[in-house]
Tab-separated table of C-alpha atoms in Angstrom:
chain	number	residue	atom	x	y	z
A	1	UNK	CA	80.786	63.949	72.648
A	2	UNK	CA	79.363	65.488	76.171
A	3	UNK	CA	75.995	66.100	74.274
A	4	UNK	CA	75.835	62.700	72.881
A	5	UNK	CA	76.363	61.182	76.503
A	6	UNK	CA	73.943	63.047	78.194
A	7	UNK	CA	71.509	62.234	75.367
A	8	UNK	CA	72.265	58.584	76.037
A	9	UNK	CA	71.759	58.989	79.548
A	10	UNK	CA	67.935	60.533	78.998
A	11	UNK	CA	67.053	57.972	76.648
A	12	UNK	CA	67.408	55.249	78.985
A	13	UNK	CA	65.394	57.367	81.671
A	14	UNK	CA	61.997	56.311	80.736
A	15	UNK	CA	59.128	54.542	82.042
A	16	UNK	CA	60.183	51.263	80.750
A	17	UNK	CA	63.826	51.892	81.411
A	18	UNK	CA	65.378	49.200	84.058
A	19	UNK	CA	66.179	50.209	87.251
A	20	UNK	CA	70.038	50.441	88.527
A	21	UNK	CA	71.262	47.671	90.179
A	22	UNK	CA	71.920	48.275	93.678
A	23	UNK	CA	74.595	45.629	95.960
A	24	UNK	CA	72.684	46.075	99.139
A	25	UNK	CA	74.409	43.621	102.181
A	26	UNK	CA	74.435	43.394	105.843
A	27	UNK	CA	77.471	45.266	107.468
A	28	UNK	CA	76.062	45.742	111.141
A	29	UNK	CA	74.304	42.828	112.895
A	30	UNK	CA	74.253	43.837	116.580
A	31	UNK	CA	72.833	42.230	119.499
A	32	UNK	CA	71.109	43.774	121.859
A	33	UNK	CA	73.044	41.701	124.363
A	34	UNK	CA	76.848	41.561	123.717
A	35	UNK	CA	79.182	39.705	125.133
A	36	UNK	CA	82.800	40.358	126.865
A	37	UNK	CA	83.261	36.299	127.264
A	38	UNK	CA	84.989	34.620	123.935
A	39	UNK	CA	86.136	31.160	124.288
A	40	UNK	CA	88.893	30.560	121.237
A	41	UNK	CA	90.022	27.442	119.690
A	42	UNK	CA	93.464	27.295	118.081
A	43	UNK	CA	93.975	24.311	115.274
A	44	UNK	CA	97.554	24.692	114.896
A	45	UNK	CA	99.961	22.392	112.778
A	46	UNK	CA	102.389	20.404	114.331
A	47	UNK	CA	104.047	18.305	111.837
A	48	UNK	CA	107.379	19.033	109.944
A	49	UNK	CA	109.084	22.541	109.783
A	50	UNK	CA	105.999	24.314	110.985
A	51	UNK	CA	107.779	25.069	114.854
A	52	UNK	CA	107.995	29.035	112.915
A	53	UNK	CA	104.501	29.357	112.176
A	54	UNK	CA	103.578	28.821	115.354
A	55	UNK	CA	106.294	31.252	116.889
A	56	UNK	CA	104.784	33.735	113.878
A	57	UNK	CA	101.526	33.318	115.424
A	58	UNK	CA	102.118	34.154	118.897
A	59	UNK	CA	104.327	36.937	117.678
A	60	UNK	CA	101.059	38.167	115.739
A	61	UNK	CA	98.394	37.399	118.992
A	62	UNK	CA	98.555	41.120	119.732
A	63	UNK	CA	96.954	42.347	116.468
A	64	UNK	CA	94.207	39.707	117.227
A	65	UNK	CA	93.897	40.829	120.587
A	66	UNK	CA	93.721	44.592	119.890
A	67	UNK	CA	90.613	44.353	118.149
A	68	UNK	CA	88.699	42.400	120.711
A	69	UNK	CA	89.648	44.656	123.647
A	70	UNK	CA	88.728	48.078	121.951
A	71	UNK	CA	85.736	48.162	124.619
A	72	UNK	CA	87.961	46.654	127.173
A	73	UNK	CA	89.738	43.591	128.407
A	74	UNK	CA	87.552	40.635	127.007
A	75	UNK	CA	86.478	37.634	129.308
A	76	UNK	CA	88.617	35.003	127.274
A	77	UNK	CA	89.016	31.398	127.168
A	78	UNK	CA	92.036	30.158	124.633
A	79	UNK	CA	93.070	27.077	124.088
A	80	UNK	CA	95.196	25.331	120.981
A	81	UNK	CA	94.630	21.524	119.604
A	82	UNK	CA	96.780	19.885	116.802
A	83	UNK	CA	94.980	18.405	113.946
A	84	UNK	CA	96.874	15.016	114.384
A	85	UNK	CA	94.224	12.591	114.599
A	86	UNK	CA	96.536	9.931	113.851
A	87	UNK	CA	95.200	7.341	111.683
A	88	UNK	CA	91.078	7.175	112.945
A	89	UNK	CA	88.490	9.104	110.952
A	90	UNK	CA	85.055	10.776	111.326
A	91	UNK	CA	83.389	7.157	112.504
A	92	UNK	CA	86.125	6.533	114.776
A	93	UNK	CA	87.430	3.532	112.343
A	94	UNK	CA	91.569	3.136	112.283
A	95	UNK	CA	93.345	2.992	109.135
A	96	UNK	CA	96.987	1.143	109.584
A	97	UNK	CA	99.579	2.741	111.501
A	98	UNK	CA	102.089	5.180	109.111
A	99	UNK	CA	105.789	5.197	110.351
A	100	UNK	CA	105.773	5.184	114.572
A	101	UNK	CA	108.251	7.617	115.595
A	102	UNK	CA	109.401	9.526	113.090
A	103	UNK	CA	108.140	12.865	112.133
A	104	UNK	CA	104.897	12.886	110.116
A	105	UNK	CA	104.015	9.493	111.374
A	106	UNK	CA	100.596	8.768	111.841
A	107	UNK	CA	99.709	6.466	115.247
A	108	UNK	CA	95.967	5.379	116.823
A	109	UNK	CA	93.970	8.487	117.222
A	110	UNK	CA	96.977	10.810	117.776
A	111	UNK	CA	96.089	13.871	119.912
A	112	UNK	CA	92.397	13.283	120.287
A	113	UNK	CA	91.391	16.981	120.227
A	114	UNK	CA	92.273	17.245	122.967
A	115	UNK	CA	93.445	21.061	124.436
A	116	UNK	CA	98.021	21.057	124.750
A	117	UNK	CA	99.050	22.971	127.950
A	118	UNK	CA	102.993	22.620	128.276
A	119	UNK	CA	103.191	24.499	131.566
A	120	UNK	CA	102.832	22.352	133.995
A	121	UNK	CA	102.156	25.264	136.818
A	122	UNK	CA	98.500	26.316	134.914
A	123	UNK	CA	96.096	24.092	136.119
A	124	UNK	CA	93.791	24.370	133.311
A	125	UNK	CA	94.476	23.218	129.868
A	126	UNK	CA	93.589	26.027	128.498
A	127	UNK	CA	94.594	30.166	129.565
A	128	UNK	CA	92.036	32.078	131.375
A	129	UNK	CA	92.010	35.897	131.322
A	130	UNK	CA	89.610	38.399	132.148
A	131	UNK	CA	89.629	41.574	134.273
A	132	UNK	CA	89.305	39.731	137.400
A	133	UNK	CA	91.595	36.817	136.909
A	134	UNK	CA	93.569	34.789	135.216
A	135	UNK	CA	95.325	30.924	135.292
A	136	UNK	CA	98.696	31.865	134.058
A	137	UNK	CA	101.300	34.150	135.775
A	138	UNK	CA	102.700	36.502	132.836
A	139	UNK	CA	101.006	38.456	130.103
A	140	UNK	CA	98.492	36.673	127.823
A	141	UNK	CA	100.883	36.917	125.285
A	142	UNK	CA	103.865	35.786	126.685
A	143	UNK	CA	101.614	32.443	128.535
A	144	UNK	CA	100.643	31.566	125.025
A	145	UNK	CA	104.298	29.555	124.534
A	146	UNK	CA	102.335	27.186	126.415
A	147	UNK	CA	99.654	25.885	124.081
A	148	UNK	CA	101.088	26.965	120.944
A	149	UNK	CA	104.759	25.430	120.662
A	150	UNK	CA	103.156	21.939	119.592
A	151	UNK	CA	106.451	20.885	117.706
A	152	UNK	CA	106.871	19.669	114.745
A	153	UNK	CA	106.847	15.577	114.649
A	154	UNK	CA	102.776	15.445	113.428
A	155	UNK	CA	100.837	13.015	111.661
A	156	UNK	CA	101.517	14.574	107.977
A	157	UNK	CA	97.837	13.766	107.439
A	158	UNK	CA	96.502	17.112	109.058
A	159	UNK	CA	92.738	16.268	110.210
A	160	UNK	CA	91.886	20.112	111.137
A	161	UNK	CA	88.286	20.528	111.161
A	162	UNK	CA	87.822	16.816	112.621
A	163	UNK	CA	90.412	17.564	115.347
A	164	UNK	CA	88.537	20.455	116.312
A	165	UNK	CA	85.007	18.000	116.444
A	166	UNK	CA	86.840	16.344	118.437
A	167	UNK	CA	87.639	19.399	120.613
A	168	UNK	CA	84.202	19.881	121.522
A	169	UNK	CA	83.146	16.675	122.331
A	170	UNK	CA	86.249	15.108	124.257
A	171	UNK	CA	85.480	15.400	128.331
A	172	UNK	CA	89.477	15.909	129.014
A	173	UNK	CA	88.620	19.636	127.789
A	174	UNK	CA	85.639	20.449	130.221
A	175	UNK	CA	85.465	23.891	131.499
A	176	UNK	CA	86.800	25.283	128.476
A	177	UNK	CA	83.532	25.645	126.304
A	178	UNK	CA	81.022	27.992	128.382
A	179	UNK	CA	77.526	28.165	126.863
A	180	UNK	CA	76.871	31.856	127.364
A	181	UNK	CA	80.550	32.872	125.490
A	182	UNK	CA	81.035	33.438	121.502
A	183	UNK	CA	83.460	31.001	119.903
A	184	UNK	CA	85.696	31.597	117.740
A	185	UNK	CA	87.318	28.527	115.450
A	186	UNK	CA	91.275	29.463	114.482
A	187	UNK	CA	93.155	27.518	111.826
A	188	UNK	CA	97.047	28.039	111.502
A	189	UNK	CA	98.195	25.719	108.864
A	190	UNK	CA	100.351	25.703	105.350
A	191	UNK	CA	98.357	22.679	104.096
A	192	UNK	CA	94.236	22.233	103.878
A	193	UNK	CA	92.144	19.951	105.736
A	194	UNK	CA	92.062	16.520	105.284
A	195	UNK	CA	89.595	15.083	107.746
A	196	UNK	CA	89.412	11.307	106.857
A	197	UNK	CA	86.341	9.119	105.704
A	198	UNK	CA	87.939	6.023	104.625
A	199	UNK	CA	90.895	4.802	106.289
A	200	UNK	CA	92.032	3.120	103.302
A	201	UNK	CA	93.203	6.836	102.901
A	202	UNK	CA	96.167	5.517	104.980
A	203	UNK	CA	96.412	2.189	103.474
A	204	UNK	CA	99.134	1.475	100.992
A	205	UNK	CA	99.475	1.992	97.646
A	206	UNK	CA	96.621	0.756	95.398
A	207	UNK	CA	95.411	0.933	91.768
A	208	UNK	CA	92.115	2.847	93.410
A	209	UNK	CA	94.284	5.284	96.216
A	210	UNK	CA	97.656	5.732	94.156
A	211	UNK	CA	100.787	6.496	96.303
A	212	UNK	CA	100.290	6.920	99.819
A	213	UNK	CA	100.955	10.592	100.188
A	214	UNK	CA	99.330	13.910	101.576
A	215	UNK	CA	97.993	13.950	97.893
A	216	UNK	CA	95.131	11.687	98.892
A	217	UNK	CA	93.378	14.335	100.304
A	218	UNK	CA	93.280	16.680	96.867
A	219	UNK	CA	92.657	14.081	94.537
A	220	UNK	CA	89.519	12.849	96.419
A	221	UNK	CA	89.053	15.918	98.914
A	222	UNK	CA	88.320	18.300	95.576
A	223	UNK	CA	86.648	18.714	92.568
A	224	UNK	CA	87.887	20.783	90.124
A	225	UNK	CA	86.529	22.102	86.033
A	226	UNK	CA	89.117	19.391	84.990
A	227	UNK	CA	88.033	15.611	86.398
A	228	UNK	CA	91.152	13.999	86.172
A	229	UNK	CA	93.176	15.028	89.438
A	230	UNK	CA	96.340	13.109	88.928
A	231	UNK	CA	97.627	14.590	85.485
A	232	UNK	CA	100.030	17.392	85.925
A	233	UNK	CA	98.860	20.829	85.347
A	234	UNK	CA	96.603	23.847	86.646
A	235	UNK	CA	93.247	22.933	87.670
A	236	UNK	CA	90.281	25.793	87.874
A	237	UNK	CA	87.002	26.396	89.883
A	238	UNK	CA	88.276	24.089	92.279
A	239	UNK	CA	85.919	23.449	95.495
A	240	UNK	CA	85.724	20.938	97.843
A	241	UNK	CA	84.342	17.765	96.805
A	242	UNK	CA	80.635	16.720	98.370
A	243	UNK	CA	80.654	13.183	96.810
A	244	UNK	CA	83.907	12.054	97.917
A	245	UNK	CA	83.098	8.577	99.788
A	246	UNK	CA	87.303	8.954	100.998
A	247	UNK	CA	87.477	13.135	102.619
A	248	UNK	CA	84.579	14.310	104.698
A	249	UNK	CA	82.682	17.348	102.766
A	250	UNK	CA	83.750	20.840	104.793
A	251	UNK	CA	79.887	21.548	104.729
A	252	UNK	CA	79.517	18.591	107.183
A	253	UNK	CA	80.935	20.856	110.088
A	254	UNK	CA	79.281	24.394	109.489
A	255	UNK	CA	76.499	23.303	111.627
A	256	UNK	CA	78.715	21.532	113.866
A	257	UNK	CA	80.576	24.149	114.752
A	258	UNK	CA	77.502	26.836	114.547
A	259	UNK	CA	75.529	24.678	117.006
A	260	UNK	CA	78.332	24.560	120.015
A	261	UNK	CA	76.567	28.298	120.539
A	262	UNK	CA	73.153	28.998	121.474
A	263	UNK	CA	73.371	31.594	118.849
A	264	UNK	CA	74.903	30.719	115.439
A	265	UNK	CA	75.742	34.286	115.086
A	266	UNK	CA	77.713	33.898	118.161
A	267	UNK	CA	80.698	31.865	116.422
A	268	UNK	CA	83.617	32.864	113.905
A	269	UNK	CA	85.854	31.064	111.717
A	270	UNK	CA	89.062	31.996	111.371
A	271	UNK	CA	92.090	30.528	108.879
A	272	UNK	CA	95.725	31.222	108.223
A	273	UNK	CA	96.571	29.531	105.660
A	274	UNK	CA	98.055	30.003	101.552
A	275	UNK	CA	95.811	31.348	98.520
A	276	UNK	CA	93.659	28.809	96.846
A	277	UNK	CA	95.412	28.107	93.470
A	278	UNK	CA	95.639	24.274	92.333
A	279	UNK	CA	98.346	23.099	90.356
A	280	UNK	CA	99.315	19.593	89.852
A	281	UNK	CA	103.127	18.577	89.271
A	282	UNK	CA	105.049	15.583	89.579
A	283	UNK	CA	107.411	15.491	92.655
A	284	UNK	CA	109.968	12.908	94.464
A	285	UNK	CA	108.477	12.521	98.343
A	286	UNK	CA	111.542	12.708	100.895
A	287	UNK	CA	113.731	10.401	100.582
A	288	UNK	CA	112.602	8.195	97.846
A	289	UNK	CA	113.668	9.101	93.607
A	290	UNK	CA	109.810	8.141	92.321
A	291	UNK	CA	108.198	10.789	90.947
A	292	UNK	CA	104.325	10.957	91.992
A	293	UNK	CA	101.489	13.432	91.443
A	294	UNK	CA	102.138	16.336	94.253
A	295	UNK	CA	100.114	19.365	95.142
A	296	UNK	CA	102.351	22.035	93.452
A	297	UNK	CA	103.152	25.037	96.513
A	298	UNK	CA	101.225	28.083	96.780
A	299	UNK	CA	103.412	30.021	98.018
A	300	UNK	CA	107.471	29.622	99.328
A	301	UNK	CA	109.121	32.991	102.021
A	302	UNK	CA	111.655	33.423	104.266
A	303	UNK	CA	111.326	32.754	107.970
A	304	UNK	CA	113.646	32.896	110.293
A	305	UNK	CA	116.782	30.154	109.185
A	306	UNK	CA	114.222	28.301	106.782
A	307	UNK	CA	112.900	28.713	103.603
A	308	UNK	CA	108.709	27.743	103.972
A	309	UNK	CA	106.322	26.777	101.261
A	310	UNK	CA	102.389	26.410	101.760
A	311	UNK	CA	99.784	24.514	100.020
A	312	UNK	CA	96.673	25.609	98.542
A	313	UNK	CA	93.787	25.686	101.162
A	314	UNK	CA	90.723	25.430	99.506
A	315	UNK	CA	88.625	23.579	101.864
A	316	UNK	CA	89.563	25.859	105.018
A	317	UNK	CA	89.126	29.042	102.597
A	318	UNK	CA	85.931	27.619	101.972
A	319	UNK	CA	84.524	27.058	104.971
A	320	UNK	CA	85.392	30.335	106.486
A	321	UNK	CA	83.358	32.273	103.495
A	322	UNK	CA	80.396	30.145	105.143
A	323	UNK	CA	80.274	31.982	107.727
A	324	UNK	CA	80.097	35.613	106.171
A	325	UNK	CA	81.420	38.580	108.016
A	326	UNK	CA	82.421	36.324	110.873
A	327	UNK	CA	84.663	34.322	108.634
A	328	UNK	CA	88.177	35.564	107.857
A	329	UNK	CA	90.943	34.287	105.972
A	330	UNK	CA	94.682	35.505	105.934
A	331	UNK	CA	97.931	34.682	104.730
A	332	UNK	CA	100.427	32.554	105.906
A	333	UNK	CA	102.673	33.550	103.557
A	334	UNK	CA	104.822	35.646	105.382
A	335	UNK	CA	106.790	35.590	108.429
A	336	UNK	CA	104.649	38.498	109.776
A	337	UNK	CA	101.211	37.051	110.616
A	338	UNK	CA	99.904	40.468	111.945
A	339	UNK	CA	97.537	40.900	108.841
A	340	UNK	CA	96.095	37.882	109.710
A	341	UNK	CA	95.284	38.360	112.712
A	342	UNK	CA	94.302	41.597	112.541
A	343	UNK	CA	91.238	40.339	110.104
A	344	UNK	CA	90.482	37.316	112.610
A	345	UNK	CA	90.311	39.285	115.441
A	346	UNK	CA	87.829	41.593	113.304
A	347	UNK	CA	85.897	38.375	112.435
A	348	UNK	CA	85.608	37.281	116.449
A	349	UNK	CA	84.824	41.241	117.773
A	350	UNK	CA	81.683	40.546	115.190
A	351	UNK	CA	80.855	37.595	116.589
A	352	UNK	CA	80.666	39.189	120.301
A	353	UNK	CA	78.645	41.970	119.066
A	354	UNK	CA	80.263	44.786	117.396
A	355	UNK	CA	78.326	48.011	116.237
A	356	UNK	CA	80.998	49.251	113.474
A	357	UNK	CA	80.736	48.839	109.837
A	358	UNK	CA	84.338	47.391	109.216
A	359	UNK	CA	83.931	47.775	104.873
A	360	UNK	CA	84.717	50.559	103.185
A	361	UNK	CA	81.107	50.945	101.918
A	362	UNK	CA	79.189	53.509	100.394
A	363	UNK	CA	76.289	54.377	103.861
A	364	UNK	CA	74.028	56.317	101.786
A	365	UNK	CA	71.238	54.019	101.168
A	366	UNK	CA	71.683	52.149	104.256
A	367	UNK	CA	68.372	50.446	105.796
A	368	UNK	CA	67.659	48.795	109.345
A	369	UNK	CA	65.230	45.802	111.119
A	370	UNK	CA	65.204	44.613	114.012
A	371	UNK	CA	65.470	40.491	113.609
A	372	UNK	CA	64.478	38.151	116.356
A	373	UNK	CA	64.558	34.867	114.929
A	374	UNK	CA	64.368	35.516	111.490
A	375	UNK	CA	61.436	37.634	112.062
A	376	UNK	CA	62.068	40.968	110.790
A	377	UNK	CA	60.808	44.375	111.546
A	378	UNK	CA	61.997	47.461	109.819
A	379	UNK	CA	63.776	50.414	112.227
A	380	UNK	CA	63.345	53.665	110.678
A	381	UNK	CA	66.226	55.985	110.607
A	382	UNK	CA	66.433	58.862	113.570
A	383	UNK	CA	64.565	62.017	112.357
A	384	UNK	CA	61.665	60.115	111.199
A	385	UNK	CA	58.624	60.437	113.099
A	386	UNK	CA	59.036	57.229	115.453
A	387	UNK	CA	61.053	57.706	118.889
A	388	UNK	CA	62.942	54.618	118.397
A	389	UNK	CA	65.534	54.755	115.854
A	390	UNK	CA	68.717	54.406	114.090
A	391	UNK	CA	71.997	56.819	113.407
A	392	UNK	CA	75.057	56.431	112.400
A	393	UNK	CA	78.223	58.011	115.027
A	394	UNK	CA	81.569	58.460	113.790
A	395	UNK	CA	83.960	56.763	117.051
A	396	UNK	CA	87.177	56.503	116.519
A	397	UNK	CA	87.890	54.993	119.550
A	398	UNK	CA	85.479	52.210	119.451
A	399	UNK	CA	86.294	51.885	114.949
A	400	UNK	CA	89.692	52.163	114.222
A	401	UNK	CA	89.010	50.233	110.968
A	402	UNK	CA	87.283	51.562	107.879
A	403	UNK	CA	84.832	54.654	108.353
A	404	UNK	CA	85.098	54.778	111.963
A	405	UNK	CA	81.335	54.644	111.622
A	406	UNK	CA	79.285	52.687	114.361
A	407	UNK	CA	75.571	52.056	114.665
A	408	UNK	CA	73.564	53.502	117.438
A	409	UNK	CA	69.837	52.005	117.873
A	410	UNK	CA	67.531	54.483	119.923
A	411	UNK	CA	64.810	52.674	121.689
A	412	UNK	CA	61.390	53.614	123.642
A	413	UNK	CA	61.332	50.523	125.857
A	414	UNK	CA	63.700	47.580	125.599
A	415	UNK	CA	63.765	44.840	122.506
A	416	UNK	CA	63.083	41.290	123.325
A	417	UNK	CA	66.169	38.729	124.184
A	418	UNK	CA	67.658	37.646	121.217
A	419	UNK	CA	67.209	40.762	119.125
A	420	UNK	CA	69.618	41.734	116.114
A	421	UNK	CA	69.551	45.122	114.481
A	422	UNK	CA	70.550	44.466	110.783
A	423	UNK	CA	72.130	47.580	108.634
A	424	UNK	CA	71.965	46.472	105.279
A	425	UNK	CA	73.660	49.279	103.014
């Protein structure tokens, strides 16, 4: 049998035999200028039963904030929206009003985007911290109480990624963007986006919209192998929908988001949120005995004196696999968000400019350029015959994830502004 393998082997050795296959993707892209300053946006949910995810996330901030300080205290910027939007969408139309007080109700343009500060002794309304100063008189972890404890009364129509538009471009939350910081784009939430077109979306119920329920937003915010997304049962391939005329396409705010940085590199997305498995079932809403078509739950755990379910996210998980190695997603399943935020604080160190390789890889075919807007010019590796180089170190210290490996770029002379070295291995 060994003979007959080998043989096999030879035979497909010859001239005309095809070449292996080899995976080759970027793991390193560092700057040549990185940056301490990080300015982070938290979307977190706000409407019924989600007061434990957002004590699970600050609980978790630590794991997040480990991996940005590993080359010492960051210059940060954080601040937290809700993705109530109330009843307006993306043109700034207003759908009618859904309940008034109650929780889930949907009223007017709801939060706005704009940044939550509860303390009333922080002058900001957002928390500053850096080496030098800071706006809040505890620990960074222990001021965070004060944008992330949003409660729970929500619009149940969670507008995420339009809140956070609305973030950037609402002047009650000057100060918090700088120009010169990465960004970093956090979603905590145990349902997807639903970021409104139409505002018939929060109309009554029609022939055209069916029941007025959450399940708006899957039945005309995805697209799935099987068309009809009403009938009960498990759907496949399912992606967020680009002709919907009713929920905005996710792919509208990748350049949205990428262009509130000079550099696109320069910004991360970040969600916490369920697996991406679509089911349909029939389910009674609160309250009433009608059965209507209901996103079945992804996922249901423990957390403190509640039981929690989560809905697929398929839009969020989406979006943050547009933005490659700076895009993260982790589980909200679990009352211990650490994980999570472990991976998104990965995500955000990349988007400052981070020289490790974070994969497990194989670096033995590993190849370097130098990019400077999309421009590319190839770095040989040290012990070639050029003085400026490329080597891998092992640091411990500055990689505590993966192979500990870290690129180290070797130059006669310095690179022009707005260089990138790229391993690709």
């Amino acid at each position: 049998m060994r003979r007959w393998l080998v043989l096999a082997v030879m035979a497909g050795c010859g001239d005309n035999a095809p070449m292996p296959v080899v995976n080759v993707r970027e793991v390193v892209a560092l700057p040549v200028e990185a940056t301490a300053k990080l300015d982070v946006l938290f979307v977190v949910d706000n409407e019924t039963s989600t007061n434990e995810h957002q004590q699970a996330l600050r609980a978790a901030f630590p794991a997040l904030l480990a991996q940005i300080s590993i080359d010492g205290r960051p210059d940060l910027h954080v601040g937290a929206i809700s993705p109530d939007l109330g009843t307006t969408t993306a043109s700034g139309a207003q759908g009618p009003a859904i309940g008034m007080t109650q929780p889930g109700a949907c009223v007017g343009s709801g939060d706005n985007g704009e940044l939550q500060m509860l303390d009333t002794t922080i002058p900001d309304r957002f928390l500053i911290d850096n080496a030098d100063a800071s706006n809040h008189p505890s620990s960074l972890t222990e001021a965070l109480w004060s944008i992330f404890y949003l409660g729970s009364y929500g619009c149940g129509f969670q507008q995420h990624l339009s809140a956070a538009r609305a973030a950037f471009a609402n002047p009650i939350n000057a100060g918090f963007r700088r120009p010169d910081a990465a960004l970093g784009i956090v979603v905590l939430s145990d349902q997807d986006d639903c970021s409104v077109l139409d505002p018939q979306v929060f109309g009554p119920t029609s022939p055209e919209l069916g029941a007025l329920s959450r399940f708006r937003c899957t039945q005309f915010g995805l697209t799935c192998d099987q068309l009809d997304m009403t009938s009960v049962g498990p759907r496949t391939n399912c992606k967020p929908n680009p002709a919907s005329t009713e929920i905005e396409d996710p792919a509208d705010f990748v350049d949205v988001f990428r262009a509130q940085a000079s550099d696109p590199r320069r910004v991360a997305f970040g969600a916490i949120v369920a697996r991406t498995d679509i089911a349909i079932e029939l389910r009674a809403p609160a309250g009433s005995f009608m059965q209507i078509p209901a996103l079945a739950h992804s996922c249901v755990w423990p957390e403190g004196n509640n039981g929690n379910t989560a809905d697929p996210a398929v839009r969020l998980t989406w979006l943050a696999s547009e933005f490659g190695d700076r895009g993260s997603v982790g589980t909200i399943c679990n009352a211990d968000l650490s994980e999570a935020a472990t991976k998104i604080g990965i995500g955000l160190r990349r988007a400052m400019g981070d020289p490790c390789v974070e994969d497990d890889v194989p670096l033995d075919h590993c190849e370097a350029v130098d990019d400077v807007d999309g421009v590319e010019t190839p770095v040989p590796p040290c012990g070639a015959s050029s003085a400026s180089c490329w080597e891998l170190v092992t640091d411990e210290a500055t990689c505590p994830n993966a192979a500990h490996q870290k690129l180290v770029v070797h130059r006669v002379g310095s690179a022009p502004a707005g260089t990138y070295t790229l391993l690709r291995c």
